[in-house]
Short mmCIF file of C-alpha atoms and ligand atoms in Angstrom, two decimals:
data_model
loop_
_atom_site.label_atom_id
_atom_site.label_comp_id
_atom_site.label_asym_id
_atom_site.label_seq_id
_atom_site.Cartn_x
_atom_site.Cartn_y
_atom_site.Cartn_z
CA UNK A 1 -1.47 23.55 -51.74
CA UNK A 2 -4.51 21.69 -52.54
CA UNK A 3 -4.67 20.24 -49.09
CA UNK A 4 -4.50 23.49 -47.80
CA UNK A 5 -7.13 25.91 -49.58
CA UNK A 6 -10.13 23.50 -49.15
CA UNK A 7 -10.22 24.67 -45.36
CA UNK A 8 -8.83 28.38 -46.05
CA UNK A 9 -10.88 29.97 -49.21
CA UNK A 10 -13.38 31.10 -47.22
CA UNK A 11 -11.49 34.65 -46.97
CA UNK A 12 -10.44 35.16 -50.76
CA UNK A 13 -14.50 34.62 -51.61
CA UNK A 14 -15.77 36.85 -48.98
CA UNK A 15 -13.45 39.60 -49.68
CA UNK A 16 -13.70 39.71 -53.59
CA UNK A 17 -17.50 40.09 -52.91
CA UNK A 18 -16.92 43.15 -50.41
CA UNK A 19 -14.56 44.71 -52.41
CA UNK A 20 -16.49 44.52 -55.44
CA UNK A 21 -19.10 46.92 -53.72
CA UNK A 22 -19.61 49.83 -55.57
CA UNK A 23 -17.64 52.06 -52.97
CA UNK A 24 -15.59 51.25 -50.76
CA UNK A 25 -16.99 52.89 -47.78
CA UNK A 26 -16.41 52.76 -43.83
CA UNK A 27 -19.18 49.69 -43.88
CA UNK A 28 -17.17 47.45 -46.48
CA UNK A 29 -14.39 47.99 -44.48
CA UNK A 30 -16.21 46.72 -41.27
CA UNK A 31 -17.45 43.54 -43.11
CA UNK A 32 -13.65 43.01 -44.29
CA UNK A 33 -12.12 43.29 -40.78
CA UNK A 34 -14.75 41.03 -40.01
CA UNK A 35 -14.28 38.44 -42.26
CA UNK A 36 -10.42 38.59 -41.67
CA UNK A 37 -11.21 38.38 -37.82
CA UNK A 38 -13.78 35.27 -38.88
CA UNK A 39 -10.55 33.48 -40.97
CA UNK A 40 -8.93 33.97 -36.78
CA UNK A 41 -6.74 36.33 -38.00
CA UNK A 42 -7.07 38.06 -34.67
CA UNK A 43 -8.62 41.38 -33.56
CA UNK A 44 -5.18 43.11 -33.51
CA UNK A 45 -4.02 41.97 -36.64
CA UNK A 46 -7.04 42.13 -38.61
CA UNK A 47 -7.59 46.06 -37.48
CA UNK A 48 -3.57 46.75 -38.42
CA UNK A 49 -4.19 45.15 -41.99
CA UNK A 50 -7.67 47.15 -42.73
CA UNK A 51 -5.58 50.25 -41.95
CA UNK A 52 -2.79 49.53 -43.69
CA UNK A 53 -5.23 48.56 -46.49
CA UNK A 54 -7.46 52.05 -46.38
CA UNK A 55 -4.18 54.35 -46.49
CA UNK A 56 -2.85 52.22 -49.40
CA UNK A 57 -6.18 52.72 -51.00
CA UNK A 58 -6.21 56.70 -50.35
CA UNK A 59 -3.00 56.96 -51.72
CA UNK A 60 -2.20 55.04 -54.69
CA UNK A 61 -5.77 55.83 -54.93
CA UNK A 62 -7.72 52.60 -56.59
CA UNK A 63 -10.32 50.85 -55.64
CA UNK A 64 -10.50 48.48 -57.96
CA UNK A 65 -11.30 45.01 -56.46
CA UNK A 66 -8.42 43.17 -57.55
CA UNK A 67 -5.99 45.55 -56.87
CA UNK A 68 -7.22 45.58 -53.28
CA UNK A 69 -6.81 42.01 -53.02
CA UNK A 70 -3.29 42.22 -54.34
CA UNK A 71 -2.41 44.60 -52.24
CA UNK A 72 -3.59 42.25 -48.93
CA UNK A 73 -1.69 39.47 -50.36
CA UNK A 74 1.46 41.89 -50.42
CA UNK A 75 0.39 42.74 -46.58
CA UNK A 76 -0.38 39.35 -45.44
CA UNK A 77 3.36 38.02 -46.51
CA UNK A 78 5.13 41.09 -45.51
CA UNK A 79 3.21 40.11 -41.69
CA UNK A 80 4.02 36.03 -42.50
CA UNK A 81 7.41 37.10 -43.26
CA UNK A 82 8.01 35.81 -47.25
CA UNK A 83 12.29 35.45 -46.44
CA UNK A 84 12.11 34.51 -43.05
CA UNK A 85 14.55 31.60 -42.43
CA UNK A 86 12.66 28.50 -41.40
CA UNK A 87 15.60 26.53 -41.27
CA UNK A 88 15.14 23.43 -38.89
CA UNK A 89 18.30 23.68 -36.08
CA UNK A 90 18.40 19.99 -35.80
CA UNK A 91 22.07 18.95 -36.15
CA UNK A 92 24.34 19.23 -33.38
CA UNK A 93 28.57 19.95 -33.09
CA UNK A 94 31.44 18.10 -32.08
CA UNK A 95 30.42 15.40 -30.32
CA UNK A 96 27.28 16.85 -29.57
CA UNK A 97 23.94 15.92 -30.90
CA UNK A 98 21.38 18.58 -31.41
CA UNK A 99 18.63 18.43 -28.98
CA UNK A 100 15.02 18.90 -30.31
CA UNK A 101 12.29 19.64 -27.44
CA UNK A 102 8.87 19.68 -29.04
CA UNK A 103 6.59 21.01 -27.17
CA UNK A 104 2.62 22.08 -26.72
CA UNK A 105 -0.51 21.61 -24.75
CA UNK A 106 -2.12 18.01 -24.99
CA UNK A 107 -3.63 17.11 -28.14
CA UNK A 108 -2.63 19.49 -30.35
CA UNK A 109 -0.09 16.71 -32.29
CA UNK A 110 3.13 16.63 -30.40
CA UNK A 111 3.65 12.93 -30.76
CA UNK A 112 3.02 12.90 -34.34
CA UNK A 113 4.89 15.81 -35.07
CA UNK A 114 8.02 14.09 -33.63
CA UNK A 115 7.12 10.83 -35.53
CA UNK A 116 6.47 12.25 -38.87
CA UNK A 117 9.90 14.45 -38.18
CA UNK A 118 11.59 11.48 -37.64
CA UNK A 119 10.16 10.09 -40.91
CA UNK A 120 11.87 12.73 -42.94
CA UNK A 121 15.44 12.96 -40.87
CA UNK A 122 15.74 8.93 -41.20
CA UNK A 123 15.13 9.46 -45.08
CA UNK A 124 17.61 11.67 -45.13
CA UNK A 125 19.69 9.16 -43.87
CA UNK A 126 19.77 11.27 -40.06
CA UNK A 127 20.67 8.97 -37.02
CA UNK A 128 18.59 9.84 -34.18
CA UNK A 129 17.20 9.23 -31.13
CA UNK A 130 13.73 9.78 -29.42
CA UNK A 131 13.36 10.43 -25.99
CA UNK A 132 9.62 10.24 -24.00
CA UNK A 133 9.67 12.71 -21.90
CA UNK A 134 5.93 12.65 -21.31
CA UNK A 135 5.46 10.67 -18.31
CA UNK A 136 2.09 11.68 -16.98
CA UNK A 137 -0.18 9.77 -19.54
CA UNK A 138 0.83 6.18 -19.55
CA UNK A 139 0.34 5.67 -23.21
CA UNK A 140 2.43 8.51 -24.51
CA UNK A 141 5.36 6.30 -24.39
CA UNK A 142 3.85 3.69 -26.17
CA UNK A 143 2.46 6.08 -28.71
CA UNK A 144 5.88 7.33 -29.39
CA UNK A 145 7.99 4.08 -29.47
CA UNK A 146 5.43 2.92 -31.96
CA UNK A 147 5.84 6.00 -34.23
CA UNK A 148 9.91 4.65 -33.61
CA UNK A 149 9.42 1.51 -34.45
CA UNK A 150 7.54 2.81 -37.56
CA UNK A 151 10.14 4.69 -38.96
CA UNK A 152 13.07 2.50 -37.97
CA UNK A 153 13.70 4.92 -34.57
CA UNK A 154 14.82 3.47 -31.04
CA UNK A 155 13.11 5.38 -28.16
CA UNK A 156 14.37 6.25 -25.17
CA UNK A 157 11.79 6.19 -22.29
CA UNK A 158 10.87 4.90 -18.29
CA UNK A 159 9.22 2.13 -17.20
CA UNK A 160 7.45 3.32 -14.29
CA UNK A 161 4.72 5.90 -15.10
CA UNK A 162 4.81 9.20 -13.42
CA UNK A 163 9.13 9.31 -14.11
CA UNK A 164 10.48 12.53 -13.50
CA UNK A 165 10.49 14.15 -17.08
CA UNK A 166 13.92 15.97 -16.95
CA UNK A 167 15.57 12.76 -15.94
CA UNK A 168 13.77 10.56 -18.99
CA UNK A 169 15.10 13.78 -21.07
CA UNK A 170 18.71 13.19 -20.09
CA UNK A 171 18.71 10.03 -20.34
CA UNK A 172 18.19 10.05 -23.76
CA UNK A 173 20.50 12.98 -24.72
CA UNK A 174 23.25 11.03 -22.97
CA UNK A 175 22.45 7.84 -25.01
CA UNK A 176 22.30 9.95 -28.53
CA UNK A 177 25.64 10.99 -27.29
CA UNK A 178 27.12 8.08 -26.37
CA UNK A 179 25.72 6.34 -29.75
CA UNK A 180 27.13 9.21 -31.75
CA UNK A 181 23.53 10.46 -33.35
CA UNK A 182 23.08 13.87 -35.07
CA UNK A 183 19.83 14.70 -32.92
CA UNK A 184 17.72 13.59 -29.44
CA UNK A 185 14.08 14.57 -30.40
CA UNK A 186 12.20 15.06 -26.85
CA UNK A 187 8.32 14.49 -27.11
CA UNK A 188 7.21 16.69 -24.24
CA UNK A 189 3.91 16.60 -21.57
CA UNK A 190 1.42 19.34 -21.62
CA UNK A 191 -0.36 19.56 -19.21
CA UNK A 192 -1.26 23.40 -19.22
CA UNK A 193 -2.25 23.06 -15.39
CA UNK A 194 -0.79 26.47 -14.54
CA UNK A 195 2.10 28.78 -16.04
CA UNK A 196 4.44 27.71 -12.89
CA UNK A 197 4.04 24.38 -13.27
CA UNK A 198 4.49 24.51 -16.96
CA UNK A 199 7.70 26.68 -16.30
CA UNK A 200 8.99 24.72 -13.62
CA UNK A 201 8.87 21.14 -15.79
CA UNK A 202 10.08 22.95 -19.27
CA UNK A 203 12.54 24.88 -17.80
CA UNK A 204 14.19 21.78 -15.63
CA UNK A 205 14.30 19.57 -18.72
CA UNK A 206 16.19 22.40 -20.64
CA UNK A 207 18.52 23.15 -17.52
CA UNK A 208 19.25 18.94 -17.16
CA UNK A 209 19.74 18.01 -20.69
CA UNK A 210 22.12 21.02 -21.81
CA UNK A 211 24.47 19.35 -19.04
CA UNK A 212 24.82 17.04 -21.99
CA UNK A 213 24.45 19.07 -25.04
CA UNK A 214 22.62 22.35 -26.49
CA UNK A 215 19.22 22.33 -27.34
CA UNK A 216 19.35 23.74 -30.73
CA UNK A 217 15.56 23.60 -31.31
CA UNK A 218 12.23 24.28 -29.19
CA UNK A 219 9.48 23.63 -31.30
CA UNK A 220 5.80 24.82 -30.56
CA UNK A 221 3.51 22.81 -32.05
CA UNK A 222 -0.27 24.41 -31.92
CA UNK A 223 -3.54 22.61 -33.18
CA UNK A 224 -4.91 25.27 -36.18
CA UNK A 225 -8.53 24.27 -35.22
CA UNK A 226 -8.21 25.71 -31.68
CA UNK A 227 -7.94 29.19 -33.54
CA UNK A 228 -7.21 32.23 -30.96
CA UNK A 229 -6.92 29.86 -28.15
CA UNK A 230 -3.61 28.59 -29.72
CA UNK A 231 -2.24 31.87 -29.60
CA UNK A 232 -3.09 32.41 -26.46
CA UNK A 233 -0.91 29.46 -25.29
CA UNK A 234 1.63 30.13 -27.97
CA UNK A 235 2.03 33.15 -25.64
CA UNK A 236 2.22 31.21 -22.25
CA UNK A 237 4.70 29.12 -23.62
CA UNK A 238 7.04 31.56 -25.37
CA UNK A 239 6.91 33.29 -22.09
CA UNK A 240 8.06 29.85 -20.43
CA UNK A 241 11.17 29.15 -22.93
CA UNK A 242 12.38 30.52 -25.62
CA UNK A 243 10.53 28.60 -28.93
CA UNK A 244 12.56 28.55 -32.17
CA UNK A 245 9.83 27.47 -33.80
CA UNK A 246 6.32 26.74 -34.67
CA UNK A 247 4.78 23.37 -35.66
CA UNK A 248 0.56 24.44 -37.03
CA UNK A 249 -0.86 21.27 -37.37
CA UNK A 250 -4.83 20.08 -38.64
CA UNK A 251 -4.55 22.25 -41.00
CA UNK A 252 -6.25 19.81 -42.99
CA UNK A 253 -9.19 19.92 -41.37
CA UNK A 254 -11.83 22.81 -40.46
CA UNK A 255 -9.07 25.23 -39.39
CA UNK A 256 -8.47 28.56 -41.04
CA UNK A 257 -5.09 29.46 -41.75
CA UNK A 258 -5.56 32.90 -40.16
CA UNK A 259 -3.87 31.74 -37.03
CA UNK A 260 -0.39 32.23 -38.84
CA UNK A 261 -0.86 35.24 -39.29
CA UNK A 262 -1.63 36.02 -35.64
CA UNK A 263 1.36 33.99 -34.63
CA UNK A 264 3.80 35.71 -37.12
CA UNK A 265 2.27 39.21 -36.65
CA UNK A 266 2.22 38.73 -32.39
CA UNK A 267 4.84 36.30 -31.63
CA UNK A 268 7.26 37.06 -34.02
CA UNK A 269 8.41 32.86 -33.70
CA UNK A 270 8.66 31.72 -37.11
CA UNK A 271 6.15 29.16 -38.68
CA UNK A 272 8.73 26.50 -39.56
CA UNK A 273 6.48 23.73 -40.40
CA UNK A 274 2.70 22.21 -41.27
CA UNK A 275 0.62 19.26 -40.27
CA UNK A 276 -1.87 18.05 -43.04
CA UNK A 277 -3.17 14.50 -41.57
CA UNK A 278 -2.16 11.92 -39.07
CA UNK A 279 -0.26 9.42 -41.28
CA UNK A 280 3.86 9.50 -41.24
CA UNK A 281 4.13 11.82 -44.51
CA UNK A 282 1.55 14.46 -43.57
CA UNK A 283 4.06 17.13 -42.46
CA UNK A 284 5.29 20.13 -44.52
CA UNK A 285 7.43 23.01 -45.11
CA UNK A 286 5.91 25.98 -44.05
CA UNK A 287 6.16 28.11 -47.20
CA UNK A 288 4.62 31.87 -47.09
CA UNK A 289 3.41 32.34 -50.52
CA UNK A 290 1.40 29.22 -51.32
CA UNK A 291 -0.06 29.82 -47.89
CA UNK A 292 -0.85 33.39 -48.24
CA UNK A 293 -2.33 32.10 -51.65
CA UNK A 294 -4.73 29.33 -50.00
CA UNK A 295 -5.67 31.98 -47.73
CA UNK A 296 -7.32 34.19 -50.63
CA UNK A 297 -7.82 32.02 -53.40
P1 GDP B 301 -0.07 15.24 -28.35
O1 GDP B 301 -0.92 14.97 -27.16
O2 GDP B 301 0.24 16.70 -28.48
O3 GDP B 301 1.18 14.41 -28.42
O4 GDP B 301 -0.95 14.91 -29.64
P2 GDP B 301 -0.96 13.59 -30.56
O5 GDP B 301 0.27 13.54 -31.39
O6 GDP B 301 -1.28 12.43 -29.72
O7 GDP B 301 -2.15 13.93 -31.55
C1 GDP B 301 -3.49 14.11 -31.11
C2 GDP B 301 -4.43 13.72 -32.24
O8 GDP B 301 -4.30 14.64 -33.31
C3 GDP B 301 -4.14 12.35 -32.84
O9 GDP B 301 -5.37 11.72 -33.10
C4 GDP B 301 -3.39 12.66 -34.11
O10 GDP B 301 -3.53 11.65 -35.08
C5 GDP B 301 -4.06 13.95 -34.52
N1 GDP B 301 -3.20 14.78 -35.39
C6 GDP B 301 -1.94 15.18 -35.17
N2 GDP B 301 -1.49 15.97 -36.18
C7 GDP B 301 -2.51 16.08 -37.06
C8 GDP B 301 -2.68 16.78 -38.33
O11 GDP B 301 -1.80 17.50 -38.85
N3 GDP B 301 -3.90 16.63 -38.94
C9 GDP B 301 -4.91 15.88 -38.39
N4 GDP B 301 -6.06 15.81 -39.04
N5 GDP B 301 -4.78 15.24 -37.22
C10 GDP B 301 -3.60 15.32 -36.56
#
């Protein structure tokens, strides 16, 4: 919570001044939109709140500053979704592990995410297996067998660079079979070249590892500081395969939180969990309330 509301209180200040103004006329109500469109809420988003916001106003008829802010933290978790489940589908059946494909454009924390992931299953005394499915930069391999070896995690991965993907991807699934593991997490490449491309890769390494077992979980993970550009390709990839679930990470850093609510309000993909730093026990629970929360205070 602390983590969080250093980068994300930036709203809560700017709207308690607007709606302290002596009326709360068409004008405040431009400077709010813009303020929520300045946190990255998003231009859609931030319009459908201010309206939702005026006709509360009109009707329960206040416009008392505090009461205005309550009622936007009501609005903002109805959009972020306050009992969605954010379960993690990360155990598999039978003899079946579950198959975790992270996925994302480069740089937005992929690697991490999988090795700070693998941090919590292993204490929670999890077997699993990682598979390096990123062939196309030579040290993503590397990257993630060292996250593996960190947190007591073999890795399964080529050694020739360039490997096709898919075939890295069943690989590993086989072996987490074979070995009896609950779940095969697949680090992913993302390279956002073009959609076809993109569609062509994901959707082969889906098709060739479900010959093994189901993939129970497609995580998106999108860097918070890239704003509206990670919704954007939250959007190309949910269009690609279907995502289960979203991984917001650097939200430690300048991002605003705003993004979620774009994501929840547009994609309808729940936010299931948080980056807050690069080391192995930076990763959290997304939960809606102390988020909304960080977002106003
Ligand atoms: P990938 O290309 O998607 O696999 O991204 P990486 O996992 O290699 O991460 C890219 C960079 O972002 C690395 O320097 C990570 O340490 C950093 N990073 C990842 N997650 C976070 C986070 O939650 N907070 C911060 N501050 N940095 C992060």
């Amino acid at each position: 919570r602390a983590r969080l509301s250093r980068s994300n209180n930036l709203l809560g200040k700017g709207l308690l001044a607007l709606l302290s103004s002596d009326k709360i006329d068409q004008d405040v109500w431009d400077e709010v939109e813009e303020t929520l469109l300045l946190a990255d809420l998003g231009s859609g988003p931030s319009q459908r709140l201010v309206e939702a916001l005026q006709s509360r106003v009109r009707v329960e008829g206040t416009e008392n500053p505090a009461a205005v802010k309550a009622m936007l933290r009501e609005e903002l978790l109805r959009i972020v979704g306050e009992d969605t489940d954010r379960s993690l589908n990360l155990d598999g059946e039978g003899n079946n592990p579950g198959v975790v494909l992270v996925v994302g454009v480069n740089g937005v924390g992929k690697t991490t995410t999988v090795g700070k992931l693998a941090r919590v299953m292993v204490a929670e005394d999890k077997n699993l297996l990682l598979g390096a499915a990123d062939t196309f930069r030579a040290a993503a391999a590397d990257q993630l067998q060292t996250w593996g070896d960190r947190v007591g995690v073999d890795t399964v991965r080529s050694d020739k660079d360039g490997a096709d993907p898919a075939s890295v991807a069943f690989e590993a699934v086989k072996v987490g079979k074979e070995r009896g593991v609950d779940t095969v997490m697949i680090d992913t490449a993302g390279r956002l070249q073009n959609k076809a491309g993109l569609m062509d890769q994901l959707g082969k390494i889906k098709r060739v590892v479900e010959k093994e077992a189901p993939v129970t979980e497609v995580l998106l993970v999108i860097d918070a500081t890239t704003g509206q550009n990670g919704m954007i390709q939250a959007k190309v990839f949910s269009e690609v395969v279907q995502i289960t679930g979203i991984v917001l990470t650097k939200l430690d850093g300048s991002a605003k939180g705003g993004i979620v609510v774009a994501i929840q309000e547009e994609l309808g993909v729940p936010v299931k969990l948080i980056g807050l730093g690069e080391g192995p026990d930076d990763l959290a629970p997304f939960e809606p309330a102390a988020f909304v929360d960080a977002l106003l205070d």
